[in-house]
Coordinates of C-alpha atoms in Angstrom, one line a residue:
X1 CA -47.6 7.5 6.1
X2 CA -46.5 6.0 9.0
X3 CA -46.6 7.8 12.7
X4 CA -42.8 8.0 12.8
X5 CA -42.9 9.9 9.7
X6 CA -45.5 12.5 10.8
X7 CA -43.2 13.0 14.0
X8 CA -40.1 13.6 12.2
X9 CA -41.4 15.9 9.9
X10 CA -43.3 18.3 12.5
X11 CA -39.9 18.0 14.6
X12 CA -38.2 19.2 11.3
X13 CA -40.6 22.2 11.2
X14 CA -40.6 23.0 14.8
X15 CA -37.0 23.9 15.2
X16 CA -36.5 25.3 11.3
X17 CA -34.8 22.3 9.5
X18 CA -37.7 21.6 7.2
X19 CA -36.2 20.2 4.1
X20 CA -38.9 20.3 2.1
X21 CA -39.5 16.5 1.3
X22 CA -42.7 15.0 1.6
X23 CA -43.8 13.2 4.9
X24 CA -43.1 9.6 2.9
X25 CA -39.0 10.8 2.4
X26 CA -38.7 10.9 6.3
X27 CA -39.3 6.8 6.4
X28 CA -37.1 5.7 3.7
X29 CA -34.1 3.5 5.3
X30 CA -30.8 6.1 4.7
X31 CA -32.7 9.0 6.3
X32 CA -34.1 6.5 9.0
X33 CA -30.0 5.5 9.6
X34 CA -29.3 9.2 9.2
X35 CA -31.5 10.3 11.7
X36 CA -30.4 7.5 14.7
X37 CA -26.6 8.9 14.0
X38 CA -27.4 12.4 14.3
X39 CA -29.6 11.5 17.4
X40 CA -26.7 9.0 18.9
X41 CA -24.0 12.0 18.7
X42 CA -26.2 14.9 20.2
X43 CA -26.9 12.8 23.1
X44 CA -23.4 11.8 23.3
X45 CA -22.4 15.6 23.2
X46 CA -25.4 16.1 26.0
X47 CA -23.8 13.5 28.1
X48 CA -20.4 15.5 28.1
X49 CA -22.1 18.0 30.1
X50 CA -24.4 17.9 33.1
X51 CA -28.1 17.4 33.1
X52 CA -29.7 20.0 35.3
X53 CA -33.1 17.7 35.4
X54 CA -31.0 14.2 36.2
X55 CA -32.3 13.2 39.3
X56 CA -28.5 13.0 40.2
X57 CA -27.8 16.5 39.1
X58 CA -26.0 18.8 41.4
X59 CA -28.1 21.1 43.8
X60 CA -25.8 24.2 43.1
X61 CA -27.0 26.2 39.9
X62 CA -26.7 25.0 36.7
X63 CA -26.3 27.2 33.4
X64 CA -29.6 25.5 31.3
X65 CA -27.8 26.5 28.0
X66 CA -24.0 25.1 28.7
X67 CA -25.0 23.0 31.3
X68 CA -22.3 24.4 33.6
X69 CA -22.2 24.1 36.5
X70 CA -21.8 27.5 38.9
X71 CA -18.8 28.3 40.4
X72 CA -19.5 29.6 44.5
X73 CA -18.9 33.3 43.6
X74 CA -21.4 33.2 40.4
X75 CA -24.4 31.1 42.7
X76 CA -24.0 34.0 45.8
X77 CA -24.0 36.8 43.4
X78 CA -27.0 35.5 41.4
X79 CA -28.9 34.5 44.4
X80 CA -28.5 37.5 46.4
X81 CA -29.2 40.1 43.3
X82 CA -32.4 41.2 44.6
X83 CA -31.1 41.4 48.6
X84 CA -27.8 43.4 47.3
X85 CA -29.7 45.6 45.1
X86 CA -32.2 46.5 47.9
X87 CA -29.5 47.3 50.4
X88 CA -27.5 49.1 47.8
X89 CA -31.4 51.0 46.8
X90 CA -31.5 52.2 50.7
X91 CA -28.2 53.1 51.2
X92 CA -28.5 55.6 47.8
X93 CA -31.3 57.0 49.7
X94 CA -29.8 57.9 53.0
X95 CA -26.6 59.2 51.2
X96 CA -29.1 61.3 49.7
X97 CA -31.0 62.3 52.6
X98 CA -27.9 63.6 54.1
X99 CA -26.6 65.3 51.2
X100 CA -28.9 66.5 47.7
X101 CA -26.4 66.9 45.5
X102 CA -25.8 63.0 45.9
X103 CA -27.9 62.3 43.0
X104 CA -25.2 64.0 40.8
X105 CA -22.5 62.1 41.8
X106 CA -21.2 58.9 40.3
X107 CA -22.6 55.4 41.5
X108 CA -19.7 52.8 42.5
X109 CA -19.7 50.5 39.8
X110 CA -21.0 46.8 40.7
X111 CA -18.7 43.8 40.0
X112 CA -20.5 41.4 38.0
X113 CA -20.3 38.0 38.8
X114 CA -22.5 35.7 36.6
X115 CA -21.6 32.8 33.9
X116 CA -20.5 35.1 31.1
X117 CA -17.6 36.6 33.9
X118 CA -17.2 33.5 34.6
X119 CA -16.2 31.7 31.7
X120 CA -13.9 34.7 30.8
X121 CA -10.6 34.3 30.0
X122 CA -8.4 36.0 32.3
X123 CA -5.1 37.3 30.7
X124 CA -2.6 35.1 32.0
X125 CA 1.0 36.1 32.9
X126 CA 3.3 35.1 29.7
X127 CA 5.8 32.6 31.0
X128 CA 9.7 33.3 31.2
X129 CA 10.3 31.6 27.9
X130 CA 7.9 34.1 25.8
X131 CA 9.7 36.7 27.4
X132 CA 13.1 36.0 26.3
X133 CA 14.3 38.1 23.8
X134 CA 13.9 38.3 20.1
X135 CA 16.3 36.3 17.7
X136 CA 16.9 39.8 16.8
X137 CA 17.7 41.3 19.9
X138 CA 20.4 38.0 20.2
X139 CA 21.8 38.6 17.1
X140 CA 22.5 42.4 18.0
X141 CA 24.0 41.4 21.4
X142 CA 26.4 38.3 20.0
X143 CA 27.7 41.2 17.3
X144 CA 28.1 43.8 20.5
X145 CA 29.9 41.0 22.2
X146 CA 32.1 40.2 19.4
X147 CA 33.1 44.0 18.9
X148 CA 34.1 44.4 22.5
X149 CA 36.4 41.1 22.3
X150 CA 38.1 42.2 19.5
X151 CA 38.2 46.0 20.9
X152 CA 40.1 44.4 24.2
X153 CA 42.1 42.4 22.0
X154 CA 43.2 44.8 18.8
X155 CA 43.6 48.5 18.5
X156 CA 39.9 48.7 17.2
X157 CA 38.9 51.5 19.0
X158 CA 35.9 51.2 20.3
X159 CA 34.9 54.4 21.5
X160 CA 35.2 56.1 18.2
X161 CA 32.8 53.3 16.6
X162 CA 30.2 54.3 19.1
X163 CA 30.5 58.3 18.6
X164 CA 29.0 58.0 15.7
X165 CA 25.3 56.9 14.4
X166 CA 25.2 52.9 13.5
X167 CA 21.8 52.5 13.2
X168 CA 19.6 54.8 10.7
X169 CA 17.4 56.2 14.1
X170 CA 18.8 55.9 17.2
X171 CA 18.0 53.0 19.7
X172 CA 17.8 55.5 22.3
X173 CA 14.6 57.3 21.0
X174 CA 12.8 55.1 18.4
X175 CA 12.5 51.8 17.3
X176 CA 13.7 50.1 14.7
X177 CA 11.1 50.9 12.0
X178 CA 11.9 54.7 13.0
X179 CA 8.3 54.9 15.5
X180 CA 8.9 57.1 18.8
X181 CA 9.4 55.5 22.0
X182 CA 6.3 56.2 23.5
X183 CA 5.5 56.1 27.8
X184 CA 2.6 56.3 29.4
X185 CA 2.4 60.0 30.0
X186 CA -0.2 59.8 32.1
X187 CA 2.0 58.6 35.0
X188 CA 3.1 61.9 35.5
X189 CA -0.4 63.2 36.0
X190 CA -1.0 61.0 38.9
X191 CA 2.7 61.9 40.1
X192 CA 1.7 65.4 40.4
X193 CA -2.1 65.0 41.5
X194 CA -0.5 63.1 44.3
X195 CA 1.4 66.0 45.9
X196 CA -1.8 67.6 46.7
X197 CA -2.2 68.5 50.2
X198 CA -5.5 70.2 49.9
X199 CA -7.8 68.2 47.7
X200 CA -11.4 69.3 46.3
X201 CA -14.5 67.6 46.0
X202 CA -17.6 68.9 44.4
X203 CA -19.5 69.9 47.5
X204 CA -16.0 72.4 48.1
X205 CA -16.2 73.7 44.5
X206 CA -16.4 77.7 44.8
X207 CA -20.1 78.9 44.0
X208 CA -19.1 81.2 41.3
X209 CA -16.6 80.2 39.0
X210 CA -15.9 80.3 35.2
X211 CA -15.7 77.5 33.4
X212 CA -13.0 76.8 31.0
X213 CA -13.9 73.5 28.4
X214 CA -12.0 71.4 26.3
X215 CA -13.7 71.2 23.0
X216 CA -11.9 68.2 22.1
X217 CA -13.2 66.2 25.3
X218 CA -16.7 67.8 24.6
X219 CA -16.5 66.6 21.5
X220 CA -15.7 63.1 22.1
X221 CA -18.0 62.5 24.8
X222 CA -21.1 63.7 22.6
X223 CA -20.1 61.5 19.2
X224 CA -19.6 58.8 20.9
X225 CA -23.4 58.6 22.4
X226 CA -25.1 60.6 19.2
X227 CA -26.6 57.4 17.1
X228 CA -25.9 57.0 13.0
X229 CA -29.0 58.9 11.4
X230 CA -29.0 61.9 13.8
X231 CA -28.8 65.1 12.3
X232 CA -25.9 67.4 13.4
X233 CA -28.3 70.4 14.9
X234 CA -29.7 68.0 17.1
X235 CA -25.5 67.4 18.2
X236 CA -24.8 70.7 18.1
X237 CA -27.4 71.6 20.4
X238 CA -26.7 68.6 22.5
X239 CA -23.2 70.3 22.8
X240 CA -24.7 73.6 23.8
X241 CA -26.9 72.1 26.5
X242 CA -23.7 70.5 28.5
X243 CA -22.0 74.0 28.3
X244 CA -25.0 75.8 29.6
X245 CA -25.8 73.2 32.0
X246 CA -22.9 74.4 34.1
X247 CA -23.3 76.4 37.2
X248 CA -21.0 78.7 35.6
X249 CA -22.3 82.1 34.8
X250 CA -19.2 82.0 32.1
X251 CA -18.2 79.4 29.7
X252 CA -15.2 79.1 27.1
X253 CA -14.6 76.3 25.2
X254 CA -11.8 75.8 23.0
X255 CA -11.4 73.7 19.6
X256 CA -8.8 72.1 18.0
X257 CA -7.4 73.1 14.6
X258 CA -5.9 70.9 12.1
X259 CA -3.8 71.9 9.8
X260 CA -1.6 70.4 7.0
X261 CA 2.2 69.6 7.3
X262 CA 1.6 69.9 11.3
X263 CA 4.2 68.2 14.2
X264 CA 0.7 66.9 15.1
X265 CA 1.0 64.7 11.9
X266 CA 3.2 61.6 12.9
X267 CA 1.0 61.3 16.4
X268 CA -2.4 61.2 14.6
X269 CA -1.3 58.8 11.7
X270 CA -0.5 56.2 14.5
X271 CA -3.7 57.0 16.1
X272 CA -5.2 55.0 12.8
X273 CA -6.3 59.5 11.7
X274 CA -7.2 59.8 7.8
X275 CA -8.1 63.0 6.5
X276 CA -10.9 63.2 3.6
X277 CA -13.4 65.5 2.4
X278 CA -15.9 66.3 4.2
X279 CA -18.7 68.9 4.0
X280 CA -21.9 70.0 6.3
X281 CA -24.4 71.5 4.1
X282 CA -27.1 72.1 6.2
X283 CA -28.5 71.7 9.7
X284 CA -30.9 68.7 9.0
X285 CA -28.0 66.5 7.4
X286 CA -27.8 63.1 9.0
X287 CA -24.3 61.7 11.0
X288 CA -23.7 58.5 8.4
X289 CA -20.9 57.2 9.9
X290 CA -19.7 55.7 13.3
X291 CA -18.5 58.5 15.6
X292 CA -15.0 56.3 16.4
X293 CA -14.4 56.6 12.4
X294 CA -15.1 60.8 12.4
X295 CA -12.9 61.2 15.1
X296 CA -10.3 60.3 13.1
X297 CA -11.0 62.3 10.2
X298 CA -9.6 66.2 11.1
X299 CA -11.5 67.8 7.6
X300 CA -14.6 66.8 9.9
X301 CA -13.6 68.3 12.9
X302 CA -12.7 71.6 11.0
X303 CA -15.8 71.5 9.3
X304 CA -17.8 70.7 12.7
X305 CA -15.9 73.5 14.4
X306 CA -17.1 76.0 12.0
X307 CA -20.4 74.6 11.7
X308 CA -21.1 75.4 15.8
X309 CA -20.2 78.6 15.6
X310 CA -22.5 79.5 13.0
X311 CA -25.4 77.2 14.5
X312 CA -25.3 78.8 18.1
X313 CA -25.7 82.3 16.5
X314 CA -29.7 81.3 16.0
X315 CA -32.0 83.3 17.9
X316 CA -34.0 79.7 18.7
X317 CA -31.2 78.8 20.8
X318 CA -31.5 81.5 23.6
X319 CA -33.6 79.9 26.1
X320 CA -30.6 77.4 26.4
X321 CA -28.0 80.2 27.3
X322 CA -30.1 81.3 30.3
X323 CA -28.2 84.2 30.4
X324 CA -25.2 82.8 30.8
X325 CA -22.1 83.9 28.6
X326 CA -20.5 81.5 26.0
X327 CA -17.0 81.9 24.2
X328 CA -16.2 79.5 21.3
X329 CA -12.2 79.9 20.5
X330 CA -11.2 77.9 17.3
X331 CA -8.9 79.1 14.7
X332 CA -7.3 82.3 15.9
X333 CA -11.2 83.5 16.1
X334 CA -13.1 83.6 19.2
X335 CA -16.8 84.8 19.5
X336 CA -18.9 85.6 22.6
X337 CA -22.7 84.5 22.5
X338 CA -25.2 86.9 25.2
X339 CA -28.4 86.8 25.1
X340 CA -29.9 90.5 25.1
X341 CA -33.2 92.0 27.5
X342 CA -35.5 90.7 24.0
X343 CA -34.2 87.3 24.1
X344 CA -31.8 88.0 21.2
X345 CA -28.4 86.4 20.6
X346 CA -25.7 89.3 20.5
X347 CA -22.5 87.8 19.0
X348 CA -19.2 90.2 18.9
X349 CA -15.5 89.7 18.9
X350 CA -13.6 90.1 21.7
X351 CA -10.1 91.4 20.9
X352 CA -8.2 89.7 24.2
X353 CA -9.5 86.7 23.5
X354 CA -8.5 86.4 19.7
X355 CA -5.0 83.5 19.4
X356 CA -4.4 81.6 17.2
X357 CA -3.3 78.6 18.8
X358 CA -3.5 74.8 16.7
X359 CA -3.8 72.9 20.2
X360 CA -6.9 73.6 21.8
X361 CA -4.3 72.5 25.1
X362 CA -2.3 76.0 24.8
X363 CA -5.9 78.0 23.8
X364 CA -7.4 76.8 26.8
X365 CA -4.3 78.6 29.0
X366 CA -4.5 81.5 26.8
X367 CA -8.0 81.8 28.0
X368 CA -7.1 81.8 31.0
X369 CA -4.3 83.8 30.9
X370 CA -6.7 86.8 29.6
X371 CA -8.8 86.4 32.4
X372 CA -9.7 88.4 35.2
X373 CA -8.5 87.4 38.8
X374 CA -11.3 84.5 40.4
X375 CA -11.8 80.7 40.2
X376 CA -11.3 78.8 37.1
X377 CA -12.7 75.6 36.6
X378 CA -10.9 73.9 33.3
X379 CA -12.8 70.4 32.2
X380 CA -10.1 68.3 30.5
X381 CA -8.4 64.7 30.6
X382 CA -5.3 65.7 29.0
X383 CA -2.0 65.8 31.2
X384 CA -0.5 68.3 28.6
X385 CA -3.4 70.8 29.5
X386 CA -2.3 70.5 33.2
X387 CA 1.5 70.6 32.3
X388 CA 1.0 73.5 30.7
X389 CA -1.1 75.4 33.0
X390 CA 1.5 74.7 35.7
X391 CA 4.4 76.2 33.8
X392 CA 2.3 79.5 32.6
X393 CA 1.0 80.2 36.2
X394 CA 4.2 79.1 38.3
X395 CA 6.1 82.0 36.0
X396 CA 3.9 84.3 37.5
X397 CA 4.5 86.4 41.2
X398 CA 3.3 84.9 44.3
X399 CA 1.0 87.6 44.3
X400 CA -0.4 87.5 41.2
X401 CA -1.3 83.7 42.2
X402 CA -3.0 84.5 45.1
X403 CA -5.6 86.1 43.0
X404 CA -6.2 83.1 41.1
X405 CA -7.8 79.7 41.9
X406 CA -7.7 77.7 39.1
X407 CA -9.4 73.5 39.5
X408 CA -8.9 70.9 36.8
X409 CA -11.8 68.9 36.3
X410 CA -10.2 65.6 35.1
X411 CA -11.6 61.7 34.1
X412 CA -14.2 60.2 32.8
X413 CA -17.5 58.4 34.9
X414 CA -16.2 57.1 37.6
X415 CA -12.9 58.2 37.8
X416 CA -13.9 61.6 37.3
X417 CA -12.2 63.9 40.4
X418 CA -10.8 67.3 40.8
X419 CA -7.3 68.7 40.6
X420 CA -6.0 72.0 42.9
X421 CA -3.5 72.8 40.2
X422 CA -2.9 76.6 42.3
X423 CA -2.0 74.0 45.3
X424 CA 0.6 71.7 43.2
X425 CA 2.2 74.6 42.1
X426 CA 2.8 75.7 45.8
X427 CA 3.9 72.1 46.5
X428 CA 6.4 72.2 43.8
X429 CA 8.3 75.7 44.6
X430 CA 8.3 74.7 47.9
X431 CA 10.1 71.6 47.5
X432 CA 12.1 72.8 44.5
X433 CA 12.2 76.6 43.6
X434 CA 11.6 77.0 39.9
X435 CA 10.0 73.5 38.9
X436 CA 6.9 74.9 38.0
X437 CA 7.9 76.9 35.1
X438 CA 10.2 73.8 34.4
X439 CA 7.8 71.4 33.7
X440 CA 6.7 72.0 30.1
X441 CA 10.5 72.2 29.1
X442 CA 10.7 68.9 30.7
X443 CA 7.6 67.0 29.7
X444 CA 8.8 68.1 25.7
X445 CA 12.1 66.6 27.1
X446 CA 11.2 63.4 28.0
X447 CA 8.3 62.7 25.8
X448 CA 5.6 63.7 24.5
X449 CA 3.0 63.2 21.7
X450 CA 5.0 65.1 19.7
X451 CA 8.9 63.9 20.8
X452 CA 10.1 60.8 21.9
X453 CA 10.8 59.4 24.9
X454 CA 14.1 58.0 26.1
X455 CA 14.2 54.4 26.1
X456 CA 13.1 52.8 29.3
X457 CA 13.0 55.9 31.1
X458 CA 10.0 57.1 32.2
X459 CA 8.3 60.3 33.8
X460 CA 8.8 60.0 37.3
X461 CA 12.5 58.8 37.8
X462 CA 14.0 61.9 35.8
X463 CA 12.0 64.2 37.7
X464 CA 13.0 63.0 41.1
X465 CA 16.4 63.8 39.6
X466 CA 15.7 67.3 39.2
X467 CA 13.9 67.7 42.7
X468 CA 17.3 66.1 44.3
X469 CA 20.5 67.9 45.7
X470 CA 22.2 70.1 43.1
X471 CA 19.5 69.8 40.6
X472 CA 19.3 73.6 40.2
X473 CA 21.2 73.3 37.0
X474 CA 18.6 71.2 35.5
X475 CA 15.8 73.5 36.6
X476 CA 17.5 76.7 34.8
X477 CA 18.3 74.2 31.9
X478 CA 14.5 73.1 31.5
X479 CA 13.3 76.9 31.8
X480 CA 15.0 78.1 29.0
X481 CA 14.0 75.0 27.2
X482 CA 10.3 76.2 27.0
X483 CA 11.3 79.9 26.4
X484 CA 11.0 80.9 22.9
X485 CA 14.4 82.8 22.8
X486 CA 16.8 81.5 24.1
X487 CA 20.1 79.6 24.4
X488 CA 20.0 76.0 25.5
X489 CA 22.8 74.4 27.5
X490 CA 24.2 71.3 25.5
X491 CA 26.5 70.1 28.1
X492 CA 23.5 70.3 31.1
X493 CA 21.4 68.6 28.8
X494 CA 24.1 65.9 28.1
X495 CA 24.5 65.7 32.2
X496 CA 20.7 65.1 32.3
X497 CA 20.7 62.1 30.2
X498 CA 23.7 60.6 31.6
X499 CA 22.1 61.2 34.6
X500 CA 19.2 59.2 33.8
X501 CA 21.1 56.0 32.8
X502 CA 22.7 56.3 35.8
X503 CA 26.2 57.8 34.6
X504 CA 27.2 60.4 37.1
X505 CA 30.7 60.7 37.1
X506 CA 30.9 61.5 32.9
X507 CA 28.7 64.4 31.5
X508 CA 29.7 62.7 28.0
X509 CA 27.0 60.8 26.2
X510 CA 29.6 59.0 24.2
X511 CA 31.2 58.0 27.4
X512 CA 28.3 57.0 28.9
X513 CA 27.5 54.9 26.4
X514 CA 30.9 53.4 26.5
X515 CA 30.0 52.5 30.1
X516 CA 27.1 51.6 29.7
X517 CA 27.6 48.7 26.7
X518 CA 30.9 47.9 29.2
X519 CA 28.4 46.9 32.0
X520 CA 25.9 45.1 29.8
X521 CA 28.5 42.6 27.9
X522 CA 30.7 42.8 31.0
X523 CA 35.2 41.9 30.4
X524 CA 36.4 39.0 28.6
X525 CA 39.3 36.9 29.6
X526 CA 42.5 36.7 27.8
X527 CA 42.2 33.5 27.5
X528 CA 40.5 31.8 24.5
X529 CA 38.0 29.7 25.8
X530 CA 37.1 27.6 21.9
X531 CA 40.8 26.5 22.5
X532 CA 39.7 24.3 25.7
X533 CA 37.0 23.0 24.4
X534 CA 37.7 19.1 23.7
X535 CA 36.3 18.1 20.0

């Protein structure tokens, strides 16, 4: 056995490629010429990238495992870690010196700057080309074309064609597969937090306030931390804790329900939702699936929501209350938890609180709705919740508001902030009596999970029509949109959309189309233009 053999074969065992051939294999002549290849192209491959112990090799730092080199951002941000996160250490602790809630509030998020941000793609801008349009969309345009050439040229009327429905769903509000245009609603969240002109922190937060929760929010924040394998009492009173945990001395939160052959249905199924049996037998049964995957499944979330409101009647489960007063809404029943002078849980019915509402959105306003005059705190994300609350309480008298303060605890981490919903809705009736009880009409209007949106319109643009000059039509219009009984102006809500696509002088939609589809292909000449073209 020669020496070359020996060190081949403890090579082969040190980094895991041991074969299993005897020592004697390793000097035969095809694995010898086998080997040298092998060895010829790895250094090769080695030589592509740079050597960090070459006596040439660059002083700036050098990733051991690529190779790469460091860019100048990636070397000062590695270098300095330990200086930044000292002077970031100090500065936490005079921010807390000068105020002691500090340790409750968010930490700035750090930008990391090391190779693995580095070497991350960053998503280019598509070029013009990739944003031309579809052969479809040319093929629909040429035929457009071709209609109004022979419209200017024939008696084809053109109008007519356009009156009625060419398509099977119309352009205007889905797609061509018959999906709802969608927008990003939340746009018009920001549009209203905006007009604030008294904003609230959490040091301004009223001492004693009641706190209103969305059981859907509360829910998806503690799945989506709660490991496979835990048992769903050990969630459930995880879910207790954070509703206790409030400085509150009152607490509602309000579940979702889901129901079969619901409006909610086309929403969920493109949110990837898929109903399937599902049963909770007993408190020690384990989670055995991924939180992401239970969210979608409303059986579960039925079956959860029934499940806490029998766990939380356990006498074990009063230290956690701390006297404080829980209401758990879900499914037209609502039960308040108390802990008595014995340390009992006392659980009864109250008969105000008792809707049955599908969307946990309109519960949570019926809530508050049934409450007595004071602050309101209501933790949600969704800009339906805060929609919603704007329309109920802007209906009510100026006096009747002045009773109530009502804050909307909104985001996530670091974007969580807080909403003066009682201050938008002064905002709003200043600038344009009647708006706030003509918002939920108009949200429905212009889209919403459950209604599509006009195509290319978003939130902000129709509503700045509705705050201009003359737009009291449209508030009345949008008002009696989000009443129950009522009868709803056609002809003001054919002026709104012509309005919208920038068709003032018509209140026709049919007409407005006409002009519009005018503008887009634009007049053709009399002349033919194929009979100059030289062949």
């Amino acid at each position: 056995m020669t020496q070359r053999a020996m060190a081949v074969t403890e090579l082969h065992s040190f980094v895991g490629l041991d074969y299993g051939d005897n020592s004697s294999a390793q000097s035969r002549p095809s694995r010898t010429e086998r080997d040298n290849k092998q060895m010829t192209a790895l250094s090769s491959k080695m030589d592509q990238f740079c050597n960090p112990f070459a006596r040439d090799a660059p002083t700036t730092l050098v990733n051991v495992a690529t190779g790469q080199q460091a860019t100048q951002a990636t070397e000062s941000y590695l270098l300095g870690t330990l200086k930044r996160g000292q002077e970031l250490r100090d500065q936490f602790h005079q921010e807390w010196e000068g105020n002691t809630n500090r340790f409750l509030q968010p930490v700035k998020r750090t930008r990391v700057e090391n190779f693995a941000n580095q070497n991350a793609r960053s998503k280019a801008k598509r070029p013009a080309s990739q944003n031309a349009r579809s052969n479809a969309e040319s093929l629909r345009d040429m035929f457009v074309r071709m209609m109004v050439v022979v419209s200017q040229n024939t008696s084809f009327d053109l109008r007519y064609v356009i009156s009625h429905p060419i398509t099977t769903y119309p352009l205007s509000l889905a797609h061509c597969d018959g999906a709802h245009v969608k927008i990003d609603k939340s746009a018009l969240l920001k549009k209203l937090e905006s007009l604030q002109t008294e904003a609230i922190t959490e040091d301004s937060l009223p001492r004693e306030f009641t706190l209103v929760y969305d059981g859907g929010l509360l829910l998806h924040s503690i799945l989506a931390r709660t490991n496979i394998g835990a048992s769903f009492a050990s969630m459930a009173r995880t879910m207790l804790s954070v509703l206790c945990a409030a400085r509150a001395s009152e607490v509602h939160v309000c579940l979702d329900k889901y129901v079969e052959n619901s409006i909610k249905d086309s929403e969920r199924r493109l949110r990837g939702a898929f109903d399937s049996v599902y049963v909770i037998s007993g408190l020690d049964q384990k989670i055995r699936q991924h939180g992401k995957k239970l969210l979608t499944n409303g059986t579960f979330k039925n079956e959860f929501a029934m499940f806490l409101l029998k766990k939380w009647r356990k006498d074990h489960y009063s230290h956690i209350f701390s006297g404080k007063v829980l209401y758990a809404s879900y499914g037209g029943e609502c039960l308040r938890y108390a802990t008595d002078d014995q340390g009992f849980i006392t659980v009864t019915q109250p008969a105000h609180f008792q809707g049955d509402h599908e969307e946990a959105d309109t519960l949570i306003v019926f809530h508050i709705a049934n409450l007595l005059p004071g602050n309101v705190v209501v933790r949600a994300s969704d800009t339906d919740v805060l929609i919603i609350l704007i329309g109920v309480i802007g209906q009510q008298r100026r006096e009747v508001r002045s009773t109530r303060n009502i804050i909307m605890d909104c985001g996530m981490a670091n974007s969580r902030r807080y909403i003066n919903v009682m201050n938008i809705i002064t905002v709003l009736e200043e600038r344009t009596p009647g708006l706030p009880s003509a918002l939920p009409g108009y949200h429905a209007f212009t889209g919403s999970d459950f209604t599509s949106a006009f195509y290319r319109q978003g939130k902000i643009k129709p509503l700045e029509l509705i705050q201009k000059e003359g737009g009291e039509s449209f508030v009345e219009f949008f008002i009696s949109l989000g009443e129950i009984h009522s009868d709803v102006d056609a002809d003001v809500a054919s002026e709104f959309v012509c309005s919208m696509y920038g068709q003032k002088k018509t209140r026709d939609v049919n007409e407005a189309r006409y002009n519009k589809l005018m503008q887009m292909t634009g007049r053709f000449d009399q002349v033919k233009p194929c009979s100059l073209v030289v062949t």
